[in-house]
CSV table of C-alpha atoms and ligand atoms in Angstrom, one decimal:
chain,number,residue,atom,x,y,z
A,1,MET,CA,-2.9,-2.4,72.1
A,2,THR,CA,-0.5,-3.3,69.3
A,3,ARG,CA,1.9,-6.2,69.3
A,4,GLU,CA,4.8,-3.8,69.9
A,5,GLU,CA,3.1,-2.1,72.8
A,6,TRP,CA,2.3,-5.4,74.3
A,7,LEU,CA,5.9,-6.5,74.0
A,8,ARG,CA,7.2,-3.3,75.5
A,9,LEU,CA,4.7,-3.6,78.4
A,10,SER,CA,5.5,-7.2,79.0
A,11,ALA,CA,9.2,-6.4,79.1
A,12,ILE,CA,8.6,-3.8,81.8
A,13,LEU,CA,6.4,-6.1,83.8
A,14,GLY,CA,8.8,-8.9,83.4
A,15,ALA,CA,6.1,-11.1,81.8
A,16,GLY,CA,8.4,-12.2,79.0
A,17,ALA,CA,7.1,-12.2,75.4
A,18,MET,CA,4.1,-14.4,76.2
A,19,ILE,CA,1.1,-13.2,74.1
A,20,PRO,CA,-2.2,-13.9,75.7
A,21,ASN,CA,-4.7,-15.9,73.6
A,22,GLU,CA,-7.2,-13.1,73.3
A,23,LEU,CA,-4.6,-10.8,71.8
A,24,HIS,CA,-3.1,-13.4,69.6
A,25,ALA,CA,-5.5,-13.0,66.7
A,26,ALA,CA,-5.3,-9.2,66.7
A,27,PHE,CA,-1.6,-9.4,66.5
A,28,ALA,CA,-1.9,-11.6,63.4
A,29,ASP,CA,-3.5,-8.6,61.7
A,30,GLY,CA,-1.9,-7.9,58.4
A,31,GLU,CA,0.1,-11.1,58.6
A,32,ILE,CA,-2.6,-13.7,58.2
A,33,LYS,CA,-2.5,-15.1,54.6
A,34,ARG,CA,-4.5,-17.7,52.7
A,35,SER,CA,-1.4,-19.7,52.2
A,36,ASP,CA,-1.0,-20.1,56.0
A,37,PHE,CA,-4.0,-22.5,55.8
A,38,GLY,CA,-2.5,-24.8,53.2
A,39,LYS,CA,-3.5,-25.2,49.6
A,40,ASP,CA,-6.3,-27.8,50.2
A,41,PHE,CA,-8.2,-25.5,52.7
A,42,LEU,CA,-11.7,-24.7,51.4
A,43,TRP,CA,-13.0,-21.1,51.3
A,44,GLY,CA,-16.6,-20.0,50.7
A,45,THR,CA,-19.6,-18.1,51.8
A,46,ALA,CA,-22.9,-19.5,53.1
A,47,THR,CA,-26.6,-18.6,52.6
A,48,ALA,CA,-30.0,-20.2,53.1
A,49,ALA,CA,-33.1,-20.4,50.8
A,50,TYR,CA,-35.6,-18.5,52.8
A,51,GLN,CA,-33.1,-15.8,53.7
A,52,ILE,CA,-32.2,-14.9,50.1
A,53,GLU,CA,-34.5,-16.4,47.5
A,54,GLY,CA,-37.8,-14.5,47.7
A,55,ALA,CA,-40.3,-15.7,45.1
A,56,TRP,CA,-42.2,-17.3,47.9
A,57,ASN,CA,-45.2,-18.3,45.8
A,58,VAL,CA,-43.7,-18.5,42.3
A,59,ASP,CA,-43.6,-21.4,39.9
A,60,GLY,CA,-45.5,-23.9,42.1
A,61,LYS,CA,-43.8,-23.2,45.4
A,62,SER,CA,-46.0,-23.8,48.4
A,63,PRO,CA,-45.7,-21.9,51.8
A,64,SER,CA,-43.1,-23.0,54.3
A,65,VAL,CA,-43.5,-22.6,58.0
A,66,TRP,CA,-41.7,-19.3,57.7
A,67,ASP,CA,-44.0,-18.0,54.9
A,68,HIS,CA,-46.9,-19.1,57.0
A,69,MET,CA,-45.8,-17.6,60.3
A,70,ALA,CA,-44.6,-14.3,58.7
A,71,HIS,CA,-47.9,-13.8,57.0
A,72,LYS,CA,-50.3,-15.0,59.7
A,73,ARG,CA,-48.4,-13.7,62.7
A,74,PRO,CA,-46.3,-10.8,61.4
A,75,GLY,CA,-45.6,-9.6,65.0
A,76,LYS,CA,-43.4,-12.7,65.4
A,77,ILE,CA,-40.8,-10.8,63.3
A,78,LYS,CA,-39.5,-7.7,65.2
A,79,THR,CA,-39.8,-5.5,62.1
A,80,ARG,CA,-42.9,-7.2,60.8
A,81,GLU,CA,-41.0,-8.0,57.6
A,82,ASN,CA,-40.9,-11.3,55.8
A,83,GLY,CA,-38.9,-13.3,53.2
A,84,ASP,CA,-41.4,-12.8,50.3
A,85,ILE,CA,-38.8,-10.9,48.2
A,86,ALA,CA,-35.6,-11.0,50.4
A,87,CYS,CA,-32.6,-10.6,48.0
A,88,ASP,CA,-34.7,-11.8,45.1
A,89,PHE,CA,-32.0,-14.4,44.5
A,90,TYR,CA,-34.6,-16.5,42.6
A,91,HIS,CA,-34.4,-14.0,39.8
A,92,ARG,CA,-30.9,-12.7,40.3
A,93,TYR,CA,-28.9,-15.8,40.9
A,94,GLU,CA,-26.9,-15.4,37.7
A,95,GLN,CA,-25.5,-11.9,38.6
A,96,ASP,CA,-24.9,-13.0,42.2
A,97,ILE,CA,-22.9,-16.1,41.1
A,98,GLU,CA,-21.0,-14.0,38.6
A,99,LEU,CA,-20.2,-11.6,41.5
A,100,MET,CA,-18.9,-14.6,43.5
A,101,LYS,CA,-16.6,-15.5,40.7
A,102,LYS,CA,-15.4,-12.0,40.3
A,103,MET,CA,-14.6,-11.8,44.0
A,104,GLY,CA,-12.7,-15.1,43.7
A,105,ILE,CA,-14.8,-17.0,46.2
A,106,PRO,CA,-14.4,-20.7,45.5
A,107,ILE,CA,-17.4,-22.2,47.2
A,108,PHE,CA,-21.1,-21.2,47.5
A,109,ARG,CA,-23.1,-22.9,50.2
A,110,PHE,CA,-26.9,-22.6,49.8
A,111,SER,CA,-29.9,-24.6,50.9
A,112,LEU,CA,-32.8,-26.1,49.0
A,113,ALA,CA,-36.4,-24.9,49.7
A,114,TRP,CA,-38.3,-28.1,50.3
A,115,THR,CA,-41.5,-26.3,49.2
A,116,ARG,CA,-40.2,-25.7,45.7
A,117,ILE,CA,-39.3,-29.3,45.2
A,118,LEU,CA,-42.2,-31.0,46.9
A,119,PRO,CA,-45.0,-28.5,47.4
A,120,ASP,CA,-47.1,-31.0,49.3
A,121,GLY,CA,-44.1,-32.0,51.4
A,122,THR,CA,-44.2,-35.5,49.9
A,123,GLY,CA,-45.5,-37.0,46.7
A,124,LYS,CA,-45.7,-35.0,43.6
A,125,VAL,CA,-42.4,-33.4,42.5
A,126,ASN,CA,-42.6,-29.8,41.1
A,127,GLN,CA,-40.4,-29.8,38.0
A,128,ALA,CA,-40.1,-26.0,38.1
A,129,GLY,CA,-38.4,-26.2,41.6
A,130,ILE,CA,-35.9,-28.8,40.3
A,131,ASP,CA,-35.3,-26.6,37.2
A,132,PHE,CA,-34.4,-23.6,39.4
A,133,TYR,CA,-31.8,-25.4,41.4
A,134,ASN,CA,-30.4,-27.0,38.2
A,135,LYS,CA,-29.9,-23.6,36.8
A,136,VAL,CA,-28.2,-22.4,40.0
A,137,ILE,CA,-25.9,-25.4,40.1
A,138,ASP,CA,-25.1,-25.2,36.4
A,139,LYS,CA,-24.3,-21.5,36.7
A,140,CYS,CA,-22.0,-22.2,39.6
A,141,ILE,CA,-20.2,-24.9,37.6
A,142,LYS,CA,-19.9,-22.6,34.6
A,143,GLU,CA,-18.4,-19.8,36.7
A,144,GLY,CA,-16.1,-22.2,38.5
A,145,VAL,CA,-17.8,-21.7,41.9
A,146,GLU,CA,-18.3,-25.1,43.7
A,147,PRO,CA,-21.9,-25.6,44.9
A,148,TRP,CA,-22.4,-27.0,48.4
A,149,ILE,CA,-25.9,-27.9,49.3
A,150,THR,CA,-27.6,-27.9,52.7
A,151,CYS,CA,-30.7,-30.0,52.5
A,152,TYR,CA,-32.6,-28.4,55.4
A,153,HIS,CA,-32.2,-24.8,56.6
A,154,TRP,CA,-35.4,-24.4,58.7
A,155,ASP,CA,-38.2,-24.0,56.0
A,156,LEU,CA,-40.4,-27.1,56.6
A,157,PRO,CA,-43.5,-27.2,54.3
A,158,GLN,CA,-46.5,-25.9,56.1
A,159,THR,CA,-48.5,-28.9,54.8
A,160,LEU,CA,-46.2,-31.0,57.0
A,161,GLU,CA,-46.3,-28.7,59.9
A,162,ASP,CA,-50.1,-29.1,59.8
A,163,LYS,CA,-49.5,-32.8,60.5
A,164,GLY,CA,-47.3,-32.0,63.5
A,165,GLY,CA,-44.1,-31.1,61.8
A,166,TRP,CA,-40.9,-32.5,63.3
A,167,SER,CA,-42.8,-33.6,66.4
A,168,ASN,CA,-44.5,-36.3,64.2
A,169,ARG,CA,-42.3,-39.4,63.8
A,170,ASP,CA,-43.3,-39.6,60.2
A,171,SER,CA,-41.1,-36.6,59.6
A,172,ILE,CA,-38.2,-39.0,59.4
A,173,GLN,CA,-39.7,-40.6,56.2
A,174,TRP,CA,-40.9,-37.2,54.9
A,175,PHE,CA,-37.3,-35.9,55.1
A,176,GLU,CA,-35.9,-39.1,53.6
A,177,GLU,CA,-38.1,-38.6,50.6
A,178,PHE,CA,-37.1,-35.0,50.2
A,179,VAL,CA,-33.4,-35.9,50.4
A,180,ASP,CA,-34.0,-38.8,48.0
A,181,VAL,CA,-35.6,-36.6,45.3
A,182,SER,CA,-33.0,-33.9,45.7
A,183,THR,CA,-30.0,-36.1,45.6
A,184,LYS,CA,-31.3,-38.0,42.6
A,185,ALA,CA,-31.9,-34.6,40.8
A,186,PHE,CA,-28.6,-32.9,41.7
A,187,GLY,CA,-26.2,-35.6,42.9
A,188,ASP,CA,-24.6,-36.0,39.5
A,189,ARG,CA,-23.0,-32.6,39.8
A,190,VAL,CA,-23.1,-31.7,43.5
A,191,LYS,CA,-20.8,-33.8,45.6
A,192,ASN,CA,-20.8,-31.8,48.9
A,193,TRP,CA,-23.9,-32.2,51.0
A,194,MET,CA,-24.9,-31.0,54.4
A,195,VAL,CA,-28.0,-32.8,55.9
A,196,PHE,CA,-29.1,-30.2,58.4
A,197,ASN,CA,-28.3,-26.6,59.4
A,198,GLU,CA,-28.2,-26.0,63.2
A,199,PRO,CA,-30.8,-28.5,64.6
A,200,MET,CA,-30.7,-27.0,68.0
A,201,ALA,CA,-31.7,-23.6,66.7
A,202,PHE,CA,-34.8,-24.7,64.8
A,203,THR,CA,-36.0,-27.2,67.3
A,204,MET,CA,-35.5,-25.0,70.4
A,205,LEU,CA,-36.5,-21.6,68.8
A,206,GLY,CA,-39.3,-23.2,66.8
A,207,TYR,CA,-41.0,-25.6,69.2
A,208,MET,CA,-39.9,-24.6,72.7
A,209,LEU,CA,-39.4,-20.8,72.8
A,210,GLY,CA,-41.7,-20.0,69.9
A,211,TRP,CA,-39.4,-17.3,68.5
A,212,HIS,CA,-38.9,-19.0,65.2
A,213,ALA,CA,-41.3,-20.8,62.9
A,214,PRO,CA,-43.6,-22.6,63.6
A,215,GLY,CA,-43.7,-20.4,66.7
A,216,LYS,CA,-44.8,-23.1,69.1
A,217,VAL,CA,-44.2,-23.0,72.9
A,218,ASN,CA,-44.6,-26.7,73.7
A,219,PHE,CA,-42.0,-28.7,75.6
A,220,LYS,CA,-43.5,-32.0,74.5
A,221,LYS,CA,-43.2,-31.1,70.9
A,222,PHE,CA,-39.7,-29.9,71.4
A,223,TYR,CA,-38.6,-33.2,73.0
A,224,LYS,CA,-40.2,-35.2,70.3
A,225,SER,CA,-38.7,-33.0,67.6
A,226,VAL,CA,-35.3,-33.4,69.0
A,227,HIS,CA,-35.5,-37.1,68.7
A,228,HIS,CA,-37.0,-37.1,65.2
A,229,VAL,CA,-34.4,-34.6,63.9
A,230,THR,CA,-31.6,-36.6,65.4
A,231,MET,CA,-32.9,-39.7,63.6
A,232,SER,CA,-33.3,-37.8,60.4
A,233,HIS,CA,-29.6,-37.0,60.4
A,234,GLY,CA,-28.7,-40.6,59.9
A,235,ALA,CA,-31.7,-41.2,57.6
A,236,GLY,CA,-30.7,-38.3,55.4
A,237,GLY,CA,-27.0,-39.2,55.4
A,238,ARG,CA,-27.7,-42.7,54.3
A,239,VAL,CA,-29.9,-41.5,51.4
A,240,ILE,CA,-27.1,-39.2,50.2
A,241,ARG,CA,-24.5,-42.0,50.4
A,242,LYS,CA,-26.8,-44.3,48.4
A,243,ASN,CA,-27.6,-41.8,45.7
A,244,VAL,CA,-24.5,-39.7,45.3
A,245,LYS,CA,-21.3,-41.3,44.0
A,246,ASN,CA,-18.2,-40.0,45.9
A,247,ALA,CA,-20.3,-37.8,48.1
A,248,ASN,CA,-18.7,-35.7,50.9
A,249,VAL,CA,-21.4,-35.9,53.5
A,250,GLY,CA,-21.6,-33.5,56.5
A,251,THR,CA,-24.0,-31.7,58.8
A,252,THR,CA,-23.7,-28.5,60.6
A,253,PHE,CA,-24.1,-27.5,64.3
A,254,SER,CA,-24.4,-24.1,66.0
A,255,CYS,CA,-21.7,-24.1,68.8
A,256,SER,CA,-20.5,-21.7,71.3
A,257,SER,CA,-18.1,-21.9,74.2
A,258,VAL,CA,-20.1,-21.9,77.4
A,259,GLU,CA,-18.4,-20.3,80.3
A,260,THR,CA,-19.1,-18.7,83.7
A,261,LEU,CA,-17.5,-15.7,85.3
A,262,LYS,CA,-17.4,-17.0,88.8
A,263,HIS,CA,-16.5,-20.6,89.4
A,264,ASN,CA,-18.4,-22.4,92.1
A,265,LYS,CA,-20.2,-25.7,92.3
A,266,ALA,CA,-23.6,-24.3,91.2
A,267,ASN,CA,-22.2,-22.2,88.3
A,268,ASP,CA,-20.0,-25.0,87.1
A,269,LYS,CA,-23.0,-27.4,87.0
A,270,ALA,CA,-25.0,-24.7,85.2
A,271,VAL,CA,-22.2,-24.5,82.6
A,272,THR,CA,-22.3,-28.3,82.1
A,273,ARG,CA,-26.1,-28.3,81.6
A,274,ALA,CA,-26.1,-25.4,79.2
A,275,ASP,CA,-23.2,-26.9,77.3
A,276,VAL,CA,-25.3,-30.1,76.7
A,277,MET,CA,-28.1,-28.0,75.3
A,278,ILE,CA,-26.0,-25.7,73.2
A,279,ASN,CA,-23.2,-28.0,72.0
A,280,ARG,CA,-23.7,-31.7,72.8
A,281,LEU,CA,-27.3,-32.7,72.4
A,282,PHE,CA,-27.3,-33.6,68.7
A,283,VAL,CA,-23.7,-34.5,67.9
A,284,GLU,CA,-23.3,-37.1,70.6
A,285,PRO,CA,-26.1,-39.5,69.6
A,286,ILE,CA,-25.0,-39.1,66.0
A,287,LEU,CA,-21.5,-40.1,66.9
A,288,GLY,CA,-22.9,-43.2,68.7
A,289,MET,CA,-22.5,-41.9,72.2
A,290,GLY,CA,-26.2,-41.7,73.0
A,291,TYR,CA,-28.0,-38.7,74.4
A,292,PRO,CA,-26.0,-36.9,77.2
A,293,VAL,CA,-28.7,-37.5,79.7
A,294,LYS,CA,-26.3,-37.9,82.6
A,295,ASP,CA,-25.3,-34.3,82.4
A,296,LEU,CA,-28.8,-33.0,81.6
A,297,PRO,CA,-31.4,-35.1,83.3
A,298,ALA,CA,-34.3,-33.4,81.4
A,299,LEU,CA,-33.3,-35.3,78.4
A,300,LYS,CA,-35.1,-38.3,79.8
A,301,HIS,CA,-38.1,-36.7,78.1
A,302,VAL,CA,-36.4,-37.1,74.8
A,303,ILE,CA,-35.3,-40.7,75.4
A,304,LYS,CA,-38.8,-41.8,76.1
A,305,HIS,CA,-39.6,-41.2,72.4
A,306,MET,CA,-36.9,-43.7,71.3
A,307,GLN,CA,-38.1,-47.0,69.8
A,308,PRO,CA,-36.2,-50.3,69.6
A,309,GLY,CA,-33.5,-50.0,67.0
A,310,ASP,CA,-33.3,-46.2,67.1
A,311,GLU,CA,-30.0,-46.1,69.0
A,312,GLU,CA,-28.3,-47.8,66.1
A,313,LYS,CA,-30.0,-45.7,63.4
A,314,MET,CA,-29.1,-42.4,65.1
A,315,LYS,CA,-25.4,-43.2,64.3
A,316,PHE,CA,-24.0,-42.0,61.0
A,317,ASP,CA,-20.4,-41.8,59.9
A,318,PHE,CA,-20.3,-38.2,58.5
A,319,ASP,CA,-17.3,-37.2,56.4
A,320,PHE,CA,-17.2,-33.9,58.2
A,321,ILE,CA,-19.0,-31.9,60.8
A,322,GLY,CA,-19.7,-28.2,60.2
A,323,VAL,CA,-19.1,-25.9,63.2
A,324,GLN,CA,-20.9,-22.6,63.2
A,325,ASN,CA,-19.7,-20.0,65.7
A,326,TYR,CA,-20.5,-16.4,66.3
A,327,THR,CA,-20.1,-15.7,70.0
A,328,ARG,CA,-19.6,-17.1,73.5
A,329,ILE,CA,-22.4,-17.9,76.1
A,330,VAL,CA,-21.7,-16.9,79.7
A,331,VAL,CA,-24.1,-18.3,82.2
A,332,LYS,CA,-24.8,-18.5,85.9
A,333,SER,CA,-26.9,-21.0,87.9
A,334,LEU,CA,-30.6,-20.3,88.3
A,335,LEU,CA,-32.5,-23.4,89.1
A,336,LEU,CA,-35.8,-21.7,88.4
A,337,VAL,CA,-35.1,-21.8,84.7
A,338,PRO,CA,-36.8,-24.9,83.3
A,339,MET,CA,-34.7,-27.7,81.9
A,340,ILE,CA,-31.2,-26.1,82.1
A,341,GLY,CA,-31.3,-24.2,85.4
A,342,ALA,CA,-29.1,-21.5,84.1
A,343,ILE,CA,-29.4,-17.9,82.7
A,344,ASN,CA,-27.2,-15.9,80.4
A,345,VAL,CA,-25.1,-13.1,81.7
A,346,ALA,CA,-25.9,-10.0,79.5
A,347,PRO,CA,-23.3,-9.7,76.8
A,348,LYS,CA,-22.8,-6.0,77.5
A,349,LYS,CA,-21.5,-6.9,81.0
A,350,LEU,CA,-18.6,-8.8,79.5
A,351,GLY,CA,-16.6,-5.8,78.5
A,352,HIS,CA,-16.1,-6.6,74.8
A,353,ASP,CA,-17.7,-5.2,71.6
A,354,ILE,CA,-21.2,-6.3,70.9
A,355,THR,CA,-22.8,-6.9,67.4
A,356,GLU,CA,-26.2,-5.9,66.1
A,357,MET,CA,-27.5,-9.3,67.3
A,358,ASN,CA,-26.4,-8.3,70.9
A,359,TRP,CA,-23.7,-11.0,70.7
A,360,GLU,CA,-20.4,-10.6,72.3
A,361,VAL,CA,-17.4,-10.4,70.0
A,362,TYR,CA,-15.2,-13.2,71.3
A,363,PRO,CA,-12.7,-14.5,68.8
A,364,GLU,CA,-11.1,-17.0,71.2
A,365,GLY,CA,-14.5,-18.7,71.3
A,366,ILE,CA,-14.2,-20.2,67.8
A,367,TYR,CA,-10.8,-21.7,68.8
A,368,LYS,CA,-12.4,-23.2,71.9
A,369,VAL,CA,-15.3,-24.8,70.1
A,370,ILE,CA,-13.1,-26.1,67.3
A,371,LYS,CA,-10.9,-27.8,70.0
A,372,LYS,CA,-13.9,-29.1,71.8
A,373,PHE,CA,-15.4,-30.8,68.7
A,374,ALA,CA,-12.0,-32.0,67.6
A,375,ALA,CA,-11.7,-33.8,70.9
A,376,TYR,CA,-14.5,-36.2,70.0
A,377,PRO,CA,-12.6,-39.3,68.8
A,378,ASN,CA,-14.7,-40.1,65.8
A,379,ILE,CA,-15.1,-36.9,63.9
A,380,PRO,CA,-12.9,-37.2,60.8
A,381,LYS,CA,-12.9,-33.6,59.8
A,382,LEU,CA,-14.3,-30.2,60.8
A,383,ILE,CA,-15.2,-27.3,58.6
A,384,VAL,CA,-16.3,-23.9,59.8
A,385,THR,CA,-19.5,-23.7,57.8
A,386,GLU,CA,-20.5,-20.3,59.2
A,387,ASN,CA,-18.8,-17.4,60.9
A,388,GLY,CA,-19.5,-13.7,60.6
A,389,ALA,CA,-21.0,-10.7,62.2
A,390,ALA,CA,-23.8,-8.1,61.9
A,391,PHE,CA,-22.6,-4.5,62.4
A,392,LYS,CA,-24.4,-1.3,61.5
A,393,ASP,CA,-23.3,-0.5,58.0
A,394,GLU,CA,-23.1,3.0,56.5
A,395,LEU,CA,-23.3,3.8,52.9
A,396,VAL,CA,-21.1,6.8,52.2
A,397,ASN,CA,-20.4,8.0,48.7
A,398,GLY,CA,-21.6,4.6,47.4
A,399,GLU,CA,-19.2,2.7,49.6
A,400,ILE,CA,-19.7,0.6,52.8
A,401,ASN,CA,-16.6,0.7,54.8
A,402,ASP,CA,-17.4,-2.0,57.4
A,403,THR,CA,-14.1,-1.9,59.3
A,404,LYS,CA,-15.5,-3.7,62.3
A,405,ARG,CA,-16.6,-6.7,60.2
A,406,VAL,CA,-13.1,-6.8,58.5
A,407,GLN,CA,-11.5,-6.8,62.0
A,408,PHE,CA,-14.0,-9.4,63.2
A,409,LEU,CA,-13.2,-11.8,60.4
A,410,LYS,CA,-9.4,-11.4,60.7
A,411,ASP,CA,-9.6,-11.9,64.5
A,412,TYR,CA,-11.8,-15.0,64.2
A,413,LEU,CA,-9.7,-16.4,61.4
A,414,GLY,CA,-6.6,-15.9,63.5
A,415,GLN,CA,-8.1,-18.2,66.0
A,416,VAL,CA,-9.1,-20.7,63.4
A,417,LEU,CA,-5.6,-20.8,62.2
A,418,LYS,CA,-4.3,-21.3,65.7
A,419,ALA,CA,-6.5,-24.4,66.1
A,420,LYS,CA,-5.3,-25.7,62.7
A,421,LYS,CA,-1.7,-25.2,63.5
A,422,GLU,CA,-2.2,-27.2,66.7
A,423,GLY,CA,-3.1,-30.2,64.5
A,424,VAL,CA,-6.9,-30.1,64.3
A,425,ASN,CA,-8.1,-31.6,61.0
A,426,LEU,CA,-9.9,-28.5,59.8
A,427,GLY,CA,-10.9,-28.4,56.2
A,428,GLY,CA,-12.4,-25.0,55.5
A,429,TYR,CA,-14.0,-21.8,56.4
A,430,PHE,CA,-17.2,-20.2,55.0
A,431,ILE,CA,-18.3,-16.7,55.9
A,432,TRP,CA,-21.9,-16.0,56.9
A,433,SER,CA,-23.0,-14.4,54.7
A,434,PHE,CA,-22.5,-13.6,51.0
A,435,LEU,CA,-25.4,-11.1,51.0
A,436,ASP,CA,-27.2,-9.0,53.6
A,437,ASN,CA,-30.4,-11.0,54.0
A,438,PHE,CA,-33.6,-11.8,56.0
A,439,GLU,CA,-32.3,-12.5,59.5
A,440,TRP,CA,-35.3,-14.6,60.7
A,441,ALA,CA,-37.1,-13.1,63.7
A,442,GLU,CA,-34.9,-10.0,63.5
A,443,GLY,CA,-36.0,-9.0,60.0
A,444,TYR,CA,-33.6,-7.2,57.7
A,445,ARG,CA,-32.0,-5.0,60.3
A,446,PRO,CA,-29.0,-7.0,61.2
A,447,ARG,CA,-26.7,-7.1,58.2
A,448,PHE,CA,-24.3,-10.1,57.9
A,449,GLY,CA,-23.3,-9.8,54.2
A,450,ILE,CA,-19.9,-9.1,52.8
A,451,VAL,CA,-21.9,-7.8,50.0
A,452,GLY,CA,-24.5,-5.2,50.9
A,453,VAL,CA,-28.0,-5.2,49.6
A,454,ASP,CA,-30.2,-2.1,49.0
A,455,PHE,CA,-33.5,-3.8,49.5
A,456,ALA,CA,-35.4,-1.0,47.8
A,457,THR,CA,-33.5,-1.4,44.5
A,458,GLN,CA,-31.9,-4.8,45.0
A,459,GLN,CA,-28.6,-3.2,44.2
A,460,ARG,CA,-25.5,-5.2,45.4
A,461,ILE,CA,-22.6,-3.2,46.9
A,462,VAL,CA,-19.4,-5.1,47.7
A,463,LYS,CA,-18.4,-3.9,51.2
A,464,ALA,CA,-14.9,-3.4,52.4
A,465,SER,CA,-15.1,-6.8,54.0
A,466,GLY,CA,-16.0,-8.3,50.6
A,467,LYS,CA,-13.0,-6.5,49.1
A,468,TRP,CA,-10.8,-7.7,51.9
A,469,TYR,CA,-12.0,-11.4,51.5
A,470,SER,CA,-11.4,-11.1,47.8
A,471,GLU,CA,-7.9,-9.8,48.2
A,472,PHE,CA,-7.2,-12.3,50.9
A,473,LEU,CA,-8.3,-15.2,48.6
A,474,ALA,CA,-6.2,-13.8,45.8
A,475,GLY,CA,-3.2,-14.0,48.2
A,476,LYS,CA,-2.6,-10.2,48.3
B,1,NOJ,C1,-27.0,-19.3,61.9
B,1,NOJ,C2,-28.0,-19.6,60.8
B,1,NOJ,O1,-27.6,-20.8,60.2
B,1,NOJ,C3,-28.3,-18.5,59.8
B,1,NOJ,O2,-29.4,-18.8,59.2
B,1,NOJ,C4,-28.3,-17.2,60.5
B,1,NOJ,O3,-28.7,-16.1,59.7
B,1,NOJ,C5,-27.0,-16.9,61.2
B,1,NOJ,N1,-26.6,-18.0,62.1
B,1,NOJ,C6,-26.9,-15.6,61.9
B,1,NOJ,O4,-27.8,-15.5,62.9
């Protein structure tokens, strides 16, 4: 339905000119402009080392948990693929950064592969790894693209996993050392740092459900990992503050609006429990509110790994929190499900379009999570550090006309703007992702890029969404 049709219909129905939220963004189509967000608003795209770099064993790099799992247990990846070559960014970073510049994208968010910098996890520094990121950073600066670094985007050194990984309390010191080496190497030129990417995803999928590396199904390891990763947020943040002058320090969380279709006591409680797992578990202890155990009693298993003094050390004053949103989670109560006592309602039952990840397209969800995080009293600023969609792309006459992705981005951005206009201190928006890349357990099938990659030839093709972003950024 168009805006005009809605207005006509609402006049007939006597509903006035009220536009429901879910249609609001669609109506903004064609109207939404970069300048609506203000001149200080930051724009970029985001990536992660294992998903784009390739060169998995080049120049002294050791295997990460993802290299290890993809090689030893290929069946863990739906397509039996791996990140050995990925987008070959390791050898093609110059052209890729030049393309960013050409497209007018001001910020490039990427992560550091711990295994390039410290192949043994700790100890000896691999100069070739440092050199690679120096070259990437210097190229960005030369092209006028601002580098934003994520310290950890899921690729723990396998040597450290062999010692228990994040379930070992020593992981806090290992991580501190990695952040220390990295910030000393790059902090003179890079001022924007994110400590972690989506801690809930890699702890839950990696240690409890076993879908992601290291592929463990072990509740005890999960609970311990949650606490050590929480502690590592503060530990990493403090190292960045110490080593980087004028640093802008953040960290990023996956967040989704959790809802139920039928309100009753049981379902509403299920929503509360799922909301703790999905949105609140990491951010609240970091903000100094402690673990939300009252609303999710299973968290007593996390709390028992706390040591005297931890409560204080978990707190860290981040300059910004990165919110990363893709979809909405609809649940109903099912007490048989361990820990959260809830199950998901299948996205296809919700009546909206579905992406290649089987995620519901739900623009209003990004507005809701922004408002939810903005309601915490001590978050100074929010940045949308990831948002995007995987749709089936078709290459026709050398072009990828991904109209669904363009619409998705416009609709979600409409909701981001709505939150900003309501006064949320929202500093920026980064699209996931610059390139099609290795989508973890899903392999290369779901394509999130605004630039397409032909993985056989490594050719880059700017999609219609890339052209749209470029024009949007140019103010056209
Ligand atoms: C979140 C993760 O940070 C990223 O690695 C992933 O590819 C996207 N979401 C899409 O699933």
